Coordinates of C-alpha atoms in Angstrom, one line a residue:
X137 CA 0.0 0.0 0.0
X138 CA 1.0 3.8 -0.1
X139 CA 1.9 5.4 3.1
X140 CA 1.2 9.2 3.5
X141 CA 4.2 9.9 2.7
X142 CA 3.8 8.4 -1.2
X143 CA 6.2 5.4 -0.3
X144 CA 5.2 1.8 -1.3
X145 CA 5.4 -0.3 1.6
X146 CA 5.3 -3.9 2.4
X147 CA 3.3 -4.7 5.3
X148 CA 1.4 -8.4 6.1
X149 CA -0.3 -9.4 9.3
X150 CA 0.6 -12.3 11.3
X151 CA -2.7 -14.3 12.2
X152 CA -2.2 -17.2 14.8
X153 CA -5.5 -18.9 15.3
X154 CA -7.6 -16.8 14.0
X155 CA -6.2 -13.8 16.2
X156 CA -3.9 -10.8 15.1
X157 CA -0.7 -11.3 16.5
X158 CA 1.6 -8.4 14.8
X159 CA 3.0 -7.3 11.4
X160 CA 5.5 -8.4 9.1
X161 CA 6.9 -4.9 7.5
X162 CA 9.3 -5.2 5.0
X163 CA 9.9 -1.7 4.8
X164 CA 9.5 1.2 2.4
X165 CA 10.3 1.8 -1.4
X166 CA 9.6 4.5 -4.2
X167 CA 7.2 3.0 -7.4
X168 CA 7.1 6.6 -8.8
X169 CA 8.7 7.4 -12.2
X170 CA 10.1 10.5 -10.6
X171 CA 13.7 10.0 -8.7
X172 CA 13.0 8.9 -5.2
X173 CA 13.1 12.2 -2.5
X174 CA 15.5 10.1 -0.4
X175 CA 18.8 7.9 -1.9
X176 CA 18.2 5.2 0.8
X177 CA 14.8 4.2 -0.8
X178 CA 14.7 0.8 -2.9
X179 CA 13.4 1.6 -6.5
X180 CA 12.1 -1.7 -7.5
X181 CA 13.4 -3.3 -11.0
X182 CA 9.7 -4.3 -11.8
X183 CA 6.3 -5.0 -10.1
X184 CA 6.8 -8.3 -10.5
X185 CA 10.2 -7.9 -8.5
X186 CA 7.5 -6.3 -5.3
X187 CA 5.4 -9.5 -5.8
X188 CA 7.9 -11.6 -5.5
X189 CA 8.9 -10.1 -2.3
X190 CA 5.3 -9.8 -0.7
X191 CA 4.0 -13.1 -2.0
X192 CA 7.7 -14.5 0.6
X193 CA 6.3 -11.8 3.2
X194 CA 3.4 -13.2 3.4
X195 CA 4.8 -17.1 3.5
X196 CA 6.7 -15.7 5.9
X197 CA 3.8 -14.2 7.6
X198 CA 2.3 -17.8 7.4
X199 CA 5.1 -19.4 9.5
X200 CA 5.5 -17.5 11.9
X201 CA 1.6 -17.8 12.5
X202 CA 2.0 -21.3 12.8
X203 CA 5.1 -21.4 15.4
X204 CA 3.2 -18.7 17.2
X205 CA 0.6 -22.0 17.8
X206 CA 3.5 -24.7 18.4
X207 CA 3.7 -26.4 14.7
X208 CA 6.7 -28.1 13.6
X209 CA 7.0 -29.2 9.8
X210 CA 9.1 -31.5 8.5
X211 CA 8.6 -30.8 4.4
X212 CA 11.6 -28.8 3.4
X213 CA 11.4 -25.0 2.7
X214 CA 10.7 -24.7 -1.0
X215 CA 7.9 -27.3 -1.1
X216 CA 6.1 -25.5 0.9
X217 CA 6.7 -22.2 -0.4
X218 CA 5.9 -23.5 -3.1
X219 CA 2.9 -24.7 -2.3
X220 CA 2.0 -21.4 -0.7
X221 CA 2.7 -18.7 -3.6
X222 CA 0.8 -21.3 -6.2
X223 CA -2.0 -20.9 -3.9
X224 CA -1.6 -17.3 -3.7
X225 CA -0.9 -17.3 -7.1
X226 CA -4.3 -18.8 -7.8
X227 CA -5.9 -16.8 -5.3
X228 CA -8.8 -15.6 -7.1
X229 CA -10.2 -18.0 -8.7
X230 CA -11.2 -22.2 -7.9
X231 CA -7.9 -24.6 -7.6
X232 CA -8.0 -28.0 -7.5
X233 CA -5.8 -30.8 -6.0
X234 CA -5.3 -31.8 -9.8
X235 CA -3.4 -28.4 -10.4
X236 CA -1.6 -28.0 -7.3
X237 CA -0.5 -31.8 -7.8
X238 CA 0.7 -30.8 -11.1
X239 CA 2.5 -27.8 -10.5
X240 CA 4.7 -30.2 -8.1
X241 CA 5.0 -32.6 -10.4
X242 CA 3.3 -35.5 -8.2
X243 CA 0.3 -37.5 -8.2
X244 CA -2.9 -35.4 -6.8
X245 CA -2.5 -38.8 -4.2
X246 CA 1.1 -37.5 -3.3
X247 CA 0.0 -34.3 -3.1
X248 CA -3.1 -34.3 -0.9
X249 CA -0.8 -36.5 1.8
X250 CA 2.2 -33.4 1.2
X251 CA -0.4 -31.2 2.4
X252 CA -1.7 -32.9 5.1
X253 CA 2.0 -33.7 6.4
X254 CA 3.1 -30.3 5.7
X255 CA 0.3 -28.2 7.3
X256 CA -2.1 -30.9 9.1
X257 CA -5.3 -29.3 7.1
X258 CA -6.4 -31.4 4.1
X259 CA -6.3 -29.4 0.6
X260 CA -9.6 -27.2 0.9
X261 CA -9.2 -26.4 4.7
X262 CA -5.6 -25.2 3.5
X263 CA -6.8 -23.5 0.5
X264 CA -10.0 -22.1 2.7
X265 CA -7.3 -20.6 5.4
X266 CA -4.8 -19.2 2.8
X267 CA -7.8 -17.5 1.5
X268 CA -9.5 -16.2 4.8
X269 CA -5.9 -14.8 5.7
X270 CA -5.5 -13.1 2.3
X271 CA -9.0 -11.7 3.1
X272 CA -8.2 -10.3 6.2
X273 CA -5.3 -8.5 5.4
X274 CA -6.9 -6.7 2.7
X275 CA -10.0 -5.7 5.1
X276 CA -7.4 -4.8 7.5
X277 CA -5.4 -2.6 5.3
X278 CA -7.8 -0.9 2.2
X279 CA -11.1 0.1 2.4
X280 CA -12.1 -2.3 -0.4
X281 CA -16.2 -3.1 -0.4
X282 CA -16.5 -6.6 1.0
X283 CA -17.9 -7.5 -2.6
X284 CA -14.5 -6.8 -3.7
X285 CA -12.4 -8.7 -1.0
X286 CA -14.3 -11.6 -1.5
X287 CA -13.7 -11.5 -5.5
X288 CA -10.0 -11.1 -5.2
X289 CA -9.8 -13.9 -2.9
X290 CA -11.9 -15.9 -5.3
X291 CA -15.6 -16.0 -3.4
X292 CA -18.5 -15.0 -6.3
X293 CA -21.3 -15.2 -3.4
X294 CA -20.7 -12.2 -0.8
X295 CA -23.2 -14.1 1.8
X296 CA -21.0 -17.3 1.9
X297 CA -17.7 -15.1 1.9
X298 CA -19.2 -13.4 5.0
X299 CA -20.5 -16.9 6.2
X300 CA -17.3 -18.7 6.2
X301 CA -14.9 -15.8 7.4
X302 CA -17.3 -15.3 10.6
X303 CA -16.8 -18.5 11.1
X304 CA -13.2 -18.4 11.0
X305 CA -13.1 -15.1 12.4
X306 CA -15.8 -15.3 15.0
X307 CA -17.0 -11.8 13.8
X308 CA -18.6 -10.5 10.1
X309 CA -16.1 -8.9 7.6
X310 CA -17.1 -5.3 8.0
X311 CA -16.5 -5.6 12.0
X312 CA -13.2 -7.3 11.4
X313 CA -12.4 -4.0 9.3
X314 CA -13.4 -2.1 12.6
X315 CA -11.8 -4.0 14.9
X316 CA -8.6 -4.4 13.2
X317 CA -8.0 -0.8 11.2
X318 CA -4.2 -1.0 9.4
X319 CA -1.8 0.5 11.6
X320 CA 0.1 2.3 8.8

């Protein structure tokens, strides 16, 4: 998002359980064609180059969630970053274990037991919570409709997007927003 100030800046909440425990903030950078008001500033190469580096912030993010509850994982590093961007990645429409299992280049058997060794959720509980999370960030940091939010994270049907986040969340989308405004 843009601070005040005009800076890009790379921000991502850390959710353990279903409660806000902090932010990730990868700092601050200049995205305007104009030379940057201050030489320390990081002028990305591209926008892809600033995805890159929120889609890790937000694996990151992930992680450190998790070890905030006590999870261990064995599945090395990569796998389950990559596991993690495709589904981010994919984030706005329906993936299936099919695509997932052949982006790894296993069977969608191999795959489905990856995920549940990897992040003790089956494939749509992990897809489901990637989601949710992604949702309430963006609540959490724009002032996006709730319509929209649920698009972007791939829900067509408002009313079940507001179903299944209160029931992740314990609270509707718009009093998420309220109770957790962005700090920046």
């Amino acid at each position: 998002h843009r601070c005040p100030a005009g800076y890009t800046e790379l921000a991502v909440p850390v959710i353990s359980g279903g409660i806000f425990s902090g932010i990730l903030f990868a700092g601050q950078c200049w995205t305007h064609e104009s030379p940057p008001p201050h030489p320390d500033l990081i002028v990305p190469p591209s926008l892809g180059w600033l995805e890159d580096r929120l889609t890790m912030l937000k694996a990151v993010a992930n992680e450190l969630g998790d070890l905030l509850l006590g999870r261990a994982y064995n599945a090395p590093r990569d796998r389950r970053t990559s596991i993690l961007r495709f589904i981010d990645e994919s984030m706005e429409r329906h993936v299936t274990i099919e695509e997932l299992a052949e982006h790894l280049k296993l069977s969608p058997s191999r795959a489905g037991h990856l995920i549940k060794e990897t992040f003790n959720m089956t494939f749509p509980k992990l897809l489901n919570e990637v989601k949710l999370r992604e949702a309430a960030h963006l609540l959490s940091s724009t002032d996006m409709p709730v319509g929209e939010v649920a698009s972007i994270v791939g829900y067509n049907d408002q009313n079940y997007f507001s179903r299944i986040f209160s029931e992740r969340y314990k609270m509707c989308p718009r009093d998420y927003r309220k109770a957790y405004p962005s700090q920046a």
